[in-house]
């Protein structure tokens, strides 16, 4: 497969805001690394918080629909 760096470059060139990274270390520590491609920062989240945290981030960055 392609390197992580190549995959991150591809995600960054698309419409993706975040990427989730799950490697050997993350598996061992039961965490998921989340990289914000717009801000450039990276954070580790516990598995059980990942879905909730990403849903909240999505709500914060998605414009509200007005009827």
PDB file of N, CA and C in Angstrom, residues 33-65:
ATOM      1  N   UNK A  33      -5.996   8.617  16.451  1.00  0.00           N
ATOM      2  CA  UNK A  33      -5.415   9.933  16.204  1.00  0.00           C
ATOM      3  C   UNK A  33      -6.242  10.618  15.133  1.00  0.00           C
ATOM      4  N   UNK A  34      -6.622  11.859  15.405  1.00  0.00           N
ATOM      5  CA  UNK A  34      -7.422  12.639  14.467  1.00  0.00           C
ATOM      6  C   UNK A  34      -6.600  13.860  14.059  1.00  0.00           C
ATOM      7  N   UNK A  35      -6.375  14.004  12.759  1.00  0.00           N
ATOM      8  CA  UNK A  35      -5.614  15.140  12.244  1.00  0.00           C
ATOM      9  C   UNK A  35      -6.561  16.101  11.552  1.00  0.00           C
ATOM     10  N   UNK A  36      -6.502  17.364  11.951  1.00  0.00           N
ATOM     11  CA  UNK A  36      -7.284  18.431  11.331  1.00  0.00           C
ATOM     12  C   UNK A  36      -6.452  18.966  10.174  1.00  0.00           C
ATOM     13  N   UNK A  37      -6.897  18.725   8.949  1.00  0.00           N
ATOM     14  CA  UNK A  37      -6.121  19.106   7.782  1.00  0.00           C
ATOM     15  C   UNK A  37      -6.127  20.605   7.527  1.00  0.00           C
ATOM     16  N   UNK A  38      -7.110  21.330   8.043  1.00  0.00           N
ATOM     17  CA  UNK A  38      -7.134  22.783   7.880  1.00  0.00           C
ATOM     18  C   UNK A  38      -6.220  23.470   8.882  1.00  0.00           C
ATOM     19  N   UNK A  39      -6.254  23.026  10.122  1.00  0.00           N
ATOM     20  CA  UNK A  39      -5.466  23.657  11.180  1.00  0.00           C
ATOM     21  C   UNK A  39      -4.066  23.047  11.316  1.00  0.00           C
ATOM     22  N   UNK A  40      -3.922  21.796  10.894  1.00  0.00           N
ATOM     23  CA  UNK A  40      -2.627  21.125  10.975  1.00  0.00           C
ATOM     24  C   UNK A  40      -2.347  20.442  12.298  1.00  0.00           C
ATOM     25  N   UNK A  41      -3.275  20.529  13.255  1.00  0.00           N
ATOM     26  CA  UNK A  41      -3.023  19.895  14.539  1.00  0.00           C
ATOM     27  C   UNK A  41      -3.545  18.464  14.562  1.00  0.00           C
ATOM     28  N   UNK A  42      -3.069  17.718  15.527  1.00  0.00           N
ATOM     29  CA  UNK A  42      -3.442  16.316  15.660  1.00  0.00           C
ATOM     30  C   UNK A  42      -3.724  16.028  17.124  1.00  0.00           C
ATOM     31  N   UNK A  43      -4.749  15.214  17.363  1.00  0.00           N
ATOM     32  CA  UNK A  43      -5.180  14.911  18.729  1.00  0.00           C
ATOM     33  C   UNK A  43      -5.499  13.430  18.822  1.00  0.00           C
ATOM     34  N   UNK A  44      -5.212  12.840  19.977  1.00  0.00           N
ATOM     35  CA  UNK A  44      -5.587  11.454  20.231  1.00  0.00           C
ATOM     36  C   UNK A  44      -6.896  11.429  21.000  1.00  0.00           C
ATOM     37  N   UNK A  45      -7.813  10.572  20.568  1.00  0.00           N
ATOM     38  CA  UNK A  45      -9.099  10.409  21.235  1.00  0.00           C
ATOM     39  C   UNK A  45      -9.271   8.950  21.638  1.00  0.00           C
ATOM     40  N   UNK A  46      -9.844   8.740  22.811  1.00  0.00           N
ATOM     41  CA  UNK A  46     -10.183   7.383  23.232  1.00  0.00           C
ATOM     42  C   UNK A  46     -11.249   6.835  22.288  1.00  0.00           C
ATOM     43  N   UNK A  47     -11.215   5.535  22.027  1.00  0.00           N
ATOM     44  CA  UNK A  47     -12.175   4.928  21.104  1.00  0.00           C
ATOM     45  C   UNK A  47     -13.605   5.270  21.453  1.00  0.00           C
ATOM     46  N   UNK A  48     -13.934   5.213  22.748  1.00  0.00           N
ATOM     47  CA  UNK A  48     -15.324   5.420  23.140  1.00  0.00           C
ATOM     48  C   UNK A  48     -15.780   6.876  22.996  1.00  0.00           C
ATOM     49  N   UNK A  49     -14.860   7.812  22.799  1.00  0.00           N
ATOM     50  CA  UNK A  49     -15.213   9.219  22.617  1.00  0.00           C
ATOM     51  C   UNK A  49     -15.154   9.674  21.160  1.00  0.00           C
ATOM     52  N   UNK A  50     -14.604   8.843  20.305  1.00  0.00           N
ATOM     53  CA  UNK A  50     -14.341   9.243  18.918  1.00  0.00           C
ATOM     54  C   UNK A  50     -15.604   9.687  18.174  1.00  0.00           C
ATOM     55  N   UNK A  51     -16.638   8.874  18.151  1.00  0.00           N
ATOM     56  CA  UNK A  51     -17.853   9.190  17.393  1.00  0.00           C
ATOM     57  C   UNK A  51     -18.495  10.464  17.926  1.00  0.00           C
ATOM     58  N   UNK A  52     -18.634  10.556  19.243  1.00  0.00           N
ATOM     59  CA  UNK A  52     -19.246  11.734  19.849  1.00  0.00           C
ATOM     60  C   UNK A  52     -18.448  13.006  19.527  1.00  0.00           C
ATOM     61  N   UNK A  53     -17.138  12.931  19.651  1.00  0.00           N
ATOM     62  CA  UNK A  53     -16.280  14.098  19.390  1.00  0.00           C
ATOM     63  C   UNK A  53     -16.348  14.525  17.925  1.00  0.00           C
ATOM     64  N   UNK A  54     -16.318  13.566  17.005  1.00  0.00           N
ATOM     65  CA  UNK A  54     -16.350  13.917  15.583  1.00  0.00           C
ATOM     66  C   UNK A  54     -17.721  14.475  15.195  1.00  0.00           C
ATOM     67  N   UNK A  55     -18.783  13.961  15.784  1.00  0.00           N
ATOM     68  CA  UNK A  55     -20.120  14.504  15.525  1.00  0.00           C
ATOM     69  C   UNK A  55     -20.186  15.952  15.996  1.00  0.00           C
ATOM     70  N   UNK A  56     -19.627  16.236  17.154  1.00  0.00           N
ATOM     71  CA  UNK A  56     -19.615  17.604  17.685  1.00  0.00           C
ATOM     72  C   UNK A  56     -18.782  18.526  16.786  1.00  0.00           C
ATOM     73  N   UNK A  57     -17.614  18.067  16.355  1.00  0.00           N
ATOM     74  CA  UNK A  57     -16.779  18.880  15.458  1.00  0.00           C
ATOM     75  C   UNK A  57     -17.528  19.176  14.160  1.00  0.00           C
ATOM     76  N   UNK A  58     -18.236  18.187  13.645  1.00  0.00           N
ATOM     77  CA  UNK A  58     -18.981  18.367  12.407  1.00  0.00           C
ATOM     78  C   UNK A  58     -20.099  19.396  12.593  1.00  0.00           C
ATOM     79  N   UNK A  59     -20.786  19.329  13.725  1.00  0.00           N
ATOM     80  CA  UNK A  59     -21.858  20.309  14.005  1.00  0.00           C
ATOM     81  C   UNK A  59     -21.282  21.714  14.084  1.00  0.00           C
ATOM     82  N   UNK A  60     -20.092  21.860  14.652  1.00  0.00           N
ATOM     83  CA  UNK A  60     -19.473  23.185  14.813  1.00  0.00           C
ATOM     84  C   UNK A  60     -19.019  23.781  13.484  1.00  0.00           C
ATOM     85  N   UNK A  61     -18.695  22.943  12.521  1.00  0.00           N
ATOM     86  CA  UNK A  61     -18.145  23.455  11.261  1.00  0.00           C
ATOM     87  C   UNK A  61     -19.144  23.436  10.105  1.00  0.00           C
ATOM     88  N   UNK A  62     -20.305  22.826  10.309  1.00  0.00           N
ATOM     89  CA  UNK A  62     -21.304  22.746   9.242  1.00  0.00           C
ATOM     90  C   UNK A  62     -22.279  23.901   9.400  1.00  0.00           C
ATOM     91  N   UNK A  63     -22.457  24.710   8.345  1.00  0.00           N
ATOM     92  CA  UNK A  63     -23.415  25.818   8.443  1.00  0.00           C
ATOM     93  C   UNK A  63     -24.811  25.307   8.741  1.00  0.00           C
ATOM     94  N   UNK A  64     -25.527  26.023   9.566  1.00  0.00           N
ATOM     95  CA  UNK A  64     -26.905  25.658   9.910  1.00  0.00           C
ATOM     96  C   UNK A  64     -27.805  25.883   8.703  1.00  0.00           C
ATOM     97  N   UNK A  65     -28.773  25.008   8.531  1.00  0.00           N
ATOM     98  CA  UNK A  65     -29.740  25.140   7.451  1.00  0.00           C
ATOM     99  C   UNK A  65     -30.841  26.091   7.926  1.00  0.00           C
TER     100      UNK A  65
END
